[in-house]
Short mmCIF file of C-alpha atoms and ligand atoms in Angstrom, two decimals:
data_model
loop_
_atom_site.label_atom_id
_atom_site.label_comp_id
_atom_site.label_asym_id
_atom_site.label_seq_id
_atom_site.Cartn_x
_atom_site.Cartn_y
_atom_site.Cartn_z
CA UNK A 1 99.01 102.98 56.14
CA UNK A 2 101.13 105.82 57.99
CA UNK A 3 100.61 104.68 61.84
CA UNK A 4 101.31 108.37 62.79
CA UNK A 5 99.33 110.03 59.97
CA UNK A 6 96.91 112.92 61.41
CA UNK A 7 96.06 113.41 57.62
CA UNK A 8 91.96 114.80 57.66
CA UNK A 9 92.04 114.70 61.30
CA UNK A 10 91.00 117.80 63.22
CA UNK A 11 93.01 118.79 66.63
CA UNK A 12 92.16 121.25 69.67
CA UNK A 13 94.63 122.01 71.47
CA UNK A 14 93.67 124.08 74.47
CA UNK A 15 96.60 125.52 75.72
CA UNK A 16 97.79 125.66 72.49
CA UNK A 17 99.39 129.26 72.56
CA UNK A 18 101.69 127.63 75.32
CA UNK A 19 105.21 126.82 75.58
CA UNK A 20 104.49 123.10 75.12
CA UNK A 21 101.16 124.07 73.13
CA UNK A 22 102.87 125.49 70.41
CA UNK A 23 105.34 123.15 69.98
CA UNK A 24 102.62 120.21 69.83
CA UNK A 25 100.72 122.53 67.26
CA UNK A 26 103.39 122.24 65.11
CA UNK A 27 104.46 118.77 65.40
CA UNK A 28 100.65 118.06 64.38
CA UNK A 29 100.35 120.23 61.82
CA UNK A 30 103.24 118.67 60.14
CA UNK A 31 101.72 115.57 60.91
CA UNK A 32 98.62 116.40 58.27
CA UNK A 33 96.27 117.29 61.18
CA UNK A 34 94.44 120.77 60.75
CA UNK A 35 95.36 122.53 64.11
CA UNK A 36 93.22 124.73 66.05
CA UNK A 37 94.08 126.36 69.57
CA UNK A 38 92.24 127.48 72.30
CA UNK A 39 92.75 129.27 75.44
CA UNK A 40 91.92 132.66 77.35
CA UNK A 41 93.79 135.58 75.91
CA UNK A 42 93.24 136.52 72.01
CA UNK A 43 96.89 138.41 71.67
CA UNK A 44 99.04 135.21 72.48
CA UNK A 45 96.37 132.72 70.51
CA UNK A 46 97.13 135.52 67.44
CA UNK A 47 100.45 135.48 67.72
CA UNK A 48 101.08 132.26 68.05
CA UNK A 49 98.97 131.42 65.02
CA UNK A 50 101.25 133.97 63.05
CA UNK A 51 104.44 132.50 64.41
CA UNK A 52 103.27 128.98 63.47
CA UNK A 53 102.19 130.05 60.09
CA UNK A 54 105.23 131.46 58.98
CA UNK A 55 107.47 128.03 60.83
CA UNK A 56 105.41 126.10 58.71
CA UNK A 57 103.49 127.34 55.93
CA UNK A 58 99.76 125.92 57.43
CA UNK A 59 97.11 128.23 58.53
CA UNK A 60 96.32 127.66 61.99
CA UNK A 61 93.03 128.94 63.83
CA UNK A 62 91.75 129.44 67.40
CA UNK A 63 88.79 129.96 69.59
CA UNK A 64 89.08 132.12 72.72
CA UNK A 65 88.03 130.06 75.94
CA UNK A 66 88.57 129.53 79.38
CA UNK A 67 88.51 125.48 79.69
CA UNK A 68 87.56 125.89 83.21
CA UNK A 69 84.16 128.10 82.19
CA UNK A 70 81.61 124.82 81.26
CA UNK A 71 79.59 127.42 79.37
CA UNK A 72 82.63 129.16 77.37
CA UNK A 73 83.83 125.42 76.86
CA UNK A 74 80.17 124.13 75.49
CA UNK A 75 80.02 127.00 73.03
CA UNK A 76 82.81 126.76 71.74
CA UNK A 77 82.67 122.85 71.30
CA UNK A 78 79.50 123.42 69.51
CA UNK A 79 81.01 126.50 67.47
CA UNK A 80 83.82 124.14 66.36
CA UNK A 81 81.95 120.93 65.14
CA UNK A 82 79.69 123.16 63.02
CA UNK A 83 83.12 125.65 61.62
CA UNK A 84 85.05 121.94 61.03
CA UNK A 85 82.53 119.43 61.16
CA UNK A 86 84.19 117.25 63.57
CA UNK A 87 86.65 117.58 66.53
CA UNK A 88 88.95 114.29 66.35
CA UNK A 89 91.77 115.15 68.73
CA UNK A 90 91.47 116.47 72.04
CA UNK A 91 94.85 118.02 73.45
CA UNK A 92 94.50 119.40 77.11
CA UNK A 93 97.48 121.25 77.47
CA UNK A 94 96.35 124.09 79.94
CA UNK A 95 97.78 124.61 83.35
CA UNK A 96 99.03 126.95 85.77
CA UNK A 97 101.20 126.32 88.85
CA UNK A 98 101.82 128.93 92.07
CA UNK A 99 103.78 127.61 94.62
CA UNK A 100 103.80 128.31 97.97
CA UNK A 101 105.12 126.30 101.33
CA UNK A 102 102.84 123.43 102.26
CA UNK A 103 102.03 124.90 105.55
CA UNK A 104 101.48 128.77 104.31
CA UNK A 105 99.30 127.21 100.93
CA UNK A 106 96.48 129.72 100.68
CA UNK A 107 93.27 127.76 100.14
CA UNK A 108 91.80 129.96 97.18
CA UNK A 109 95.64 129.48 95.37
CA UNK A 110 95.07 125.47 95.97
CA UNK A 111 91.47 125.50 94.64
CA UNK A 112 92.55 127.44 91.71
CA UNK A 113 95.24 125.48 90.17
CA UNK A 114 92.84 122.21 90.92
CA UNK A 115 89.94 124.17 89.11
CA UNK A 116 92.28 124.86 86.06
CA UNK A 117 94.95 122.00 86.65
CA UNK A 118 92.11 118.81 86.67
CA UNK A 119 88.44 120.38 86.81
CA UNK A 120 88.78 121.84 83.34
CA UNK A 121 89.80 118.47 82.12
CA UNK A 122 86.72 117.09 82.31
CA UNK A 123 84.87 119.91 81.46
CA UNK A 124 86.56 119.67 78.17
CA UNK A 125 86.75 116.11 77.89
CA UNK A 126 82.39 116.18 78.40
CA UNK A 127 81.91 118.96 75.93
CA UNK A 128 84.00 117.29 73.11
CA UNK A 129 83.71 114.00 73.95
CA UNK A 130 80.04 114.29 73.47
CA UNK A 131 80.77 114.81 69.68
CA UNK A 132 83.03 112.43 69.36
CA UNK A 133 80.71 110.05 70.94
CA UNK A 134 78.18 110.71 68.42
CA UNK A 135 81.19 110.11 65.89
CA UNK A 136 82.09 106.80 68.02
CA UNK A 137 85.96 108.17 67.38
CA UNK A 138 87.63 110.48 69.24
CA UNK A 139 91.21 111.28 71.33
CA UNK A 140 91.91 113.02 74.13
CA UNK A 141 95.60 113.14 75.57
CA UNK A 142 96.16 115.33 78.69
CA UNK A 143 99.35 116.88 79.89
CA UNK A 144 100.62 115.42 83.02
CA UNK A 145 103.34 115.80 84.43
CA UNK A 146 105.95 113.48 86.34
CA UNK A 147 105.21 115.46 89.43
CA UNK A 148 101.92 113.59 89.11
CA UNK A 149 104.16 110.42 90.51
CA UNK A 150 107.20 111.81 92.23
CA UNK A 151 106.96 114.66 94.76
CA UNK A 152 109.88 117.46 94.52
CA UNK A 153 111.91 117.64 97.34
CA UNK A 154 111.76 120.92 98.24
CA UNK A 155 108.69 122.59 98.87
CA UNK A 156 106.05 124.60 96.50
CA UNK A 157 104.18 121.92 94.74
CA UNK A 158 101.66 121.04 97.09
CA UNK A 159 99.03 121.84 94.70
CA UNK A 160 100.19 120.84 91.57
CA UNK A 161 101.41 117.38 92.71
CA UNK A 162 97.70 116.59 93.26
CA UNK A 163 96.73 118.32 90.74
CA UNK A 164 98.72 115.88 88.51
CA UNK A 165 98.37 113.15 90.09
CA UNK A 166 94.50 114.09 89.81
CA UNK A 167 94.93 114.72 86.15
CA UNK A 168 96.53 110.68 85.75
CA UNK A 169 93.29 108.98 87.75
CA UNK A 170 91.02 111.50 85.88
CA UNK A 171 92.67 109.93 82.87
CA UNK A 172 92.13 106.27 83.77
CA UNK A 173 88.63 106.71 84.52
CA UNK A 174 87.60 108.75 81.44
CA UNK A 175 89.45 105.87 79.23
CA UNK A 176 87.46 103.39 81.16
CA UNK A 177 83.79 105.43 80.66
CA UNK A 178 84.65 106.61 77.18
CA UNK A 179 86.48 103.69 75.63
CA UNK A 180 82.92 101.94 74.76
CA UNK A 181 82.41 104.80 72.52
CA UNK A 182 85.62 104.18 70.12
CA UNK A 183 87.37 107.46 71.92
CA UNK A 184 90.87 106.92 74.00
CA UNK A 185 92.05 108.78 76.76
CA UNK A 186 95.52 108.51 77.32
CA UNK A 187 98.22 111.42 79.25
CA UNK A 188 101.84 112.33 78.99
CA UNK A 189 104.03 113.30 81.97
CA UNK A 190 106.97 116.01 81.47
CA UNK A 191 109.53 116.66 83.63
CA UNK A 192 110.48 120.52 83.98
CA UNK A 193 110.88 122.02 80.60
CA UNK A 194 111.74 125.95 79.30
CA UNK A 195 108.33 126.97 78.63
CA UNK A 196 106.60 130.57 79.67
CA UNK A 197 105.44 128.36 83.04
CA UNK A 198 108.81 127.91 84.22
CA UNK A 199 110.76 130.43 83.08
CA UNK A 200 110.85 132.69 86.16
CA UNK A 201 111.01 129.63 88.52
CA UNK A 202 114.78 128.87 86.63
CA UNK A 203 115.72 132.28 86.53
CA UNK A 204 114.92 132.43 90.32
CA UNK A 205 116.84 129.20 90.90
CA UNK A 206 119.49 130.14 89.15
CA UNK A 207 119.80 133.48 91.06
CA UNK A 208 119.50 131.19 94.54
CA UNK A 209 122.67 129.31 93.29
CA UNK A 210 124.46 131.94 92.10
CA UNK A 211 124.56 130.55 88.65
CA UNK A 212 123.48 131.32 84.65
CA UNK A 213 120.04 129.53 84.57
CA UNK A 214 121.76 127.64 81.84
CA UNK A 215 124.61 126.30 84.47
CA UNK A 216 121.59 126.00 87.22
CA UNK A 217 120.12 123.70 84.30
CA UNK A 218 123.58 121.63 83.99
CA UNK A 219 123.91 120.76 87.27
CA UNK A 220 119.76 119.99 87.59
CA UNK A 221 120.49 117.45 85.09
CA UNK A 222 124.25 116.09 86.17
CA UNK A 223 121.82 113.01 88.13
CA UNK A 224 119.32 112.24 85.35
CA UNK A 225 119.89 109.64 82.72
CA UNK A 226 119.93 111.06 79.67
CA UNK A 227 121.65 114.26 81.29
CA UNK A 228 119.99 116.92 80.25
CA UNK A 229 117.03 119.03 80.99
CA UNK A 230 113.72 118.40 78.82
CA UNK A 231 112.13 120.87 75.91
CA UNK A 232 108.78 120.67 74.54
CA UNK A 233 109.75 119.09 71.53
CA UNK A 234 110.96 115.95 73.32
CA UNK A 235 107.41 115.30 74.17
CA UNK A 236 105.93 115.78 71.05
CA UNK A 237 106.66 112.21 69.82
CA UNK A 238 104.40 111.00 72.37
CA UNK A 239 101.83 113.66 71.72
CA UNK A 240 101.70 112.63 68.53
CA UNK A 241 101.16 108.99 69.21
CA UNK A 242 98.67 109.12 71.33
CA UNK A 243 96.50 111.27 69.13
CA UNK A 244 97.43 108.94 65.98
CA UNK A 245 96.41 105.79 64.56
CA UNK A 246 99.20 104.22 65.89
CA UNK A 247 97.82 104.18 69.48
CA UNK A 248 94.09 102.75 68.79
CA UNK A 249 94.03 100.32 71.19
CA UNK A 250 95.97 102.07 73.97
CA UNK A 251 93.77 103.89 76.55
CA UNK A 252 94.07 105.33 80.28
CA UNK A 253 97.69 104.91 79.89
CA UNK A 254 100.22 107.74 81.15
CA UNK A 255 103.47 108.21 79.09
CA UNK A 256 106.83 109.63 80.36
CA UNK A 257 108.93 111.70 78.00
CA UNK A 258 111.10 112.43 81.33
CA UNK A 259 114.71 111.44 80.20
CA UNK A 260 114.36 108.85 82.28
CA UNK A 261 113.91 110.67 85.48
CA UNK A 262 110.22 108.24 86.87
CA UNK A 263 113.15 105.60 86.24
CA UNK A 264 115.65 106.32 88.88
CA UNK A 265 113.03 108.85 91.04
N1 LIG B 1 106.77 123.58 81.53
C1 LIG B 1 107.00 122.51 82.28
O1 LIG B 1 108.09 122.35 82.84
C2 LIG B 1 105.98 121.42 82.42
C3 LIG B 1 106.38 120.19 82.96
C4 LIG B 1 105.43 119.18 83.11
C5 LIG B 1 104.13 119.40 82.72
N2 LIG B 1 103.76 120.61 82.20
C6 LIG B 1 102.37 120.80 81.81
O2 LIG B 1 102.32 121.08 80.43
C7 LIG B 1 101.15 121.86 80.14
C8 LIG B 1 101.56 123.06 79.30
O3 LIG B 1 102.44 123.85 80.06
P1 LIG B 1 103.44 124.92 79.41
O4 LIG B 1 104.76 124.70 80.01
O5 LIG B 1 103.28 124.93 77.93
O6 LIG B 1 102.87 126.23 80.09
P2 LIG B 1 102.47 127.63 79.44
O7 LIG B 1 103.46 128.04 78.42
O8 LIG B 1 102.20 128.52 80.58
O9 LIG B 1 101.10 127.26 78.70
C9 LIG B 1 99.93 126.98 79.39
C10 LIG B 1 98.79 127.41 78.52
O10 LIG B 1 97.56 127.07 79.18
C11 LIG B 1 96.64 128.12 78.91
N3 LIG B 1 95.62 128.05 79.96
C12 LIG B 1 95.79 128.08 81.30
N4 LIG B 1 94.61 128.00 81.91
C13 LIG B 1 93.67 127.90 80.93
C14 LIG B 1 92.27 127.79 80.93
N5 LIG B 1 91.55 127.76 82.06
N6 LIG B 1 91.63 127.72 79.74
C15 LIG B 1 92.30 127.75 78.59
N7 LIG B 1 93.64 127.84 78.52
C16 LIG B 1 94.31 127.93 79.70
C17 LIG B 1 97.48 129.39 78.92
O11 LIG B 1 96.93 130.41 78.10
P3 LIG B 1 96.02 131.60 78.68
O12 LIG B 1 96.68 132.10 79.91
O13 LIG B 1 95.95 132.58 77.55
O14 LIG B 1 94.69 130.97 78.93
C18 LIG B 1 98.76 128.88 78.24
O15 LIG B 1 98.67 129.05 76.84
C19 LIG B 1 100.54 122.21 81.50
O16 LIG B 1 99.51 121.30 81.79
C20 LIG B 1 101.70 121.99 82.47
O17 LIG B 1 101.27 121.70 83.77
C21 LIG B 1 104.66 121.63 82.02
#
C-alpha cells in the first residue's frame, strides 16, 4: 500500500484557483486524486483548470461558490456527491486578508475577513462533512497560517491573526465532533508565501525599503532557519498527507511548513 496514494479519491479544493490552491491541485492530481475546485469567480476557476490541464495532462473541474454563502455551499455539496458520487477530501484553502492599524480597524473589514477567514470553514466543513458522515470517511485540512500562533510585529493583522488562530481551535473541535464518524480534521500553517494574496503587500514592502521585492525577500529571510522565504509548493507535502492514507489516525492537529520560523518565533 502507497501511504500517500489519493488513487479513486475525490478532492474539493475551495480556493482552489488560488496561489496555494493551484499548487495543491496539482500536487493531488499527481497524487491519483480527481481534483475539483471551487470558489467565487468562473474566469480564474477556468483558467486555472486550463493551466493545470496542460501542467499535467488531467482534466480538472470546478463549481462556482462562495464558501461563506451556506446556501451556495449546500448546493453545491449536494451537486457534487450526485456529479462524483462522493466527496473524500475537503481542502479549505479560501481566505482574504486587509490590513489596517489595530486602532483605525474598521469593524465591517474585521467581520469580513472572520466571515470568509473561519465562518466559511464550518459552513463547508457541515455541508460536506454531512456526506462524508454518511460515508463514515472523510478529510478535511484547512489552511492556517503561522500567524494563527505568532503575531507580526508591525501592525495590519489584527484580523487575520484571529482569524487564524480561529481557524486552528475551529480545527480541534471539528476533529473532536467529527472523528466518531471515521472523518479527520487536521490544518497546515504557512508562513508568507508569493501567492496573488501577497503579492502587492511585497511589492509595497519592497518599495518602503527601497529594495527589488526579491532583495526585500532576502533580507525577510536572512533570520529564519532554513533562509529563505516559503512557496506554495513547500506546503504541499503536508497537504498531501493530511488528505492521504498516511495520516488516518492523526486529527485536530496543525502542521507547520514554515522553514522553521514557529521554531525560533
Ligand atoms: N499567501 C500567503 O503568504 C499565505 C500564508 C499563510 C497562509 N495563507 C493562507 O492560504 C490560503 C490560500 O491563500 P493564497 O495565498 O493561495 O491566496 P489567493 O491566491 O488569494 O487564493 C485565495 C483563494 O480563495 C478564494 N476565496 C476567497 N474567499 C472565498 C469564498 N468566500 N468562497 C470561495 N472561495 C473564496 C479566492 O477566489 P475567489 O476570489 O474567486 O473566490 C482565491 O482563489 C488562505 O487561507 C490564506 O490565508 C496564505
Amino acid at each position: 500500500m502507497n501511504l500517500f496514494d489519493l488513487t479513486g479519491k475525490n478532492a474539493i479544493i475551495v480556493g482552489g484557483a488560488g496561489g496555494l490552491g493551484k499548487s495543491m491541485a496539482k500536487a493531488f492530481a499527481q497524487a491519483g486524486a480527481r481534483v475539483i475546485l471551487a470558489s467565487r469567480k468562473e474566469s480564474n476557476l477556468k483558467r486555472a483548470c486550463e493551466q493545470l490541464h496542460a501542467d499535467t495532462g488531467m482534466a480538472f473541474s470546478y463549481y462556482v461558490m462562495d464558501a461563506g454563502d451556506e446556501e451556495q455551499t449546500s448546493a453545491v455539496a449536494e451537486q457534487a456527491n450526485r456529479d462524483f458520487g462522493h466527496i473524500d477530501i475537503l481542502v479549505n484553502s479560501q481566505g482574504v486578508n486587509e490590513k489596517y492599524p489595530a486602532l483605525e480597524f474598521p469593524m465591517e473589514t474585521f467581520d469580513f475577513i472572520m466571515h470568509d477567514d473561519v465562518a466559511s470553514i464550518l459552513i463547508t466543513s457541515k455541508h460536506f462533512g454531512a456526506y462524508m458522515k454518511e460515508r463514515g470517511y472523510g478529510k478535511i485540512v484547512n489552511v492556517s497560517s503561522v500567524r494563527g500562533k505568532i503575531a507580526t510585529k508591525g501592525p495590519g493583522n489584527a484580523a487575520y491573526c484571529a482569524a487564524k488562530g480561529a481557524v486552528d481551535m475551529l480545527t480541534k473541535q471539528l476533529a473532536s465532533e467529527l472523528g466518531p464518524w471515521g472523518i479527520t480534521v487536521n490544518a497546515f500553517s504557512p508562513n508568507i508565501m508569493k501567492t496573488p494574496m501577497t503579492t502587492q503587500i511585497f511589492e509595497m514592502r519592497a518599495r518602503e525599503a527601497g529594495t527589488t521585492v526579491e532583495e526585500y525577500l532576502a533580507i525577510q529571510s536572512a533570520g529564519l532557519p532554513m533562509r529563505r522565504m516559503s512557496d506554495p509548493e513547500d506546503c504541499v507535502g503536508t497537504a498531501v498527507f493530511l488528505a492521504s492514507p498516511a495520516s488516518d489516525f492523526l486529527t485536530g492537529n496543525i502542521l507547520y511548513p514554515d522553514g522553521g520560523l514557529t521554531a525560533i518565533g
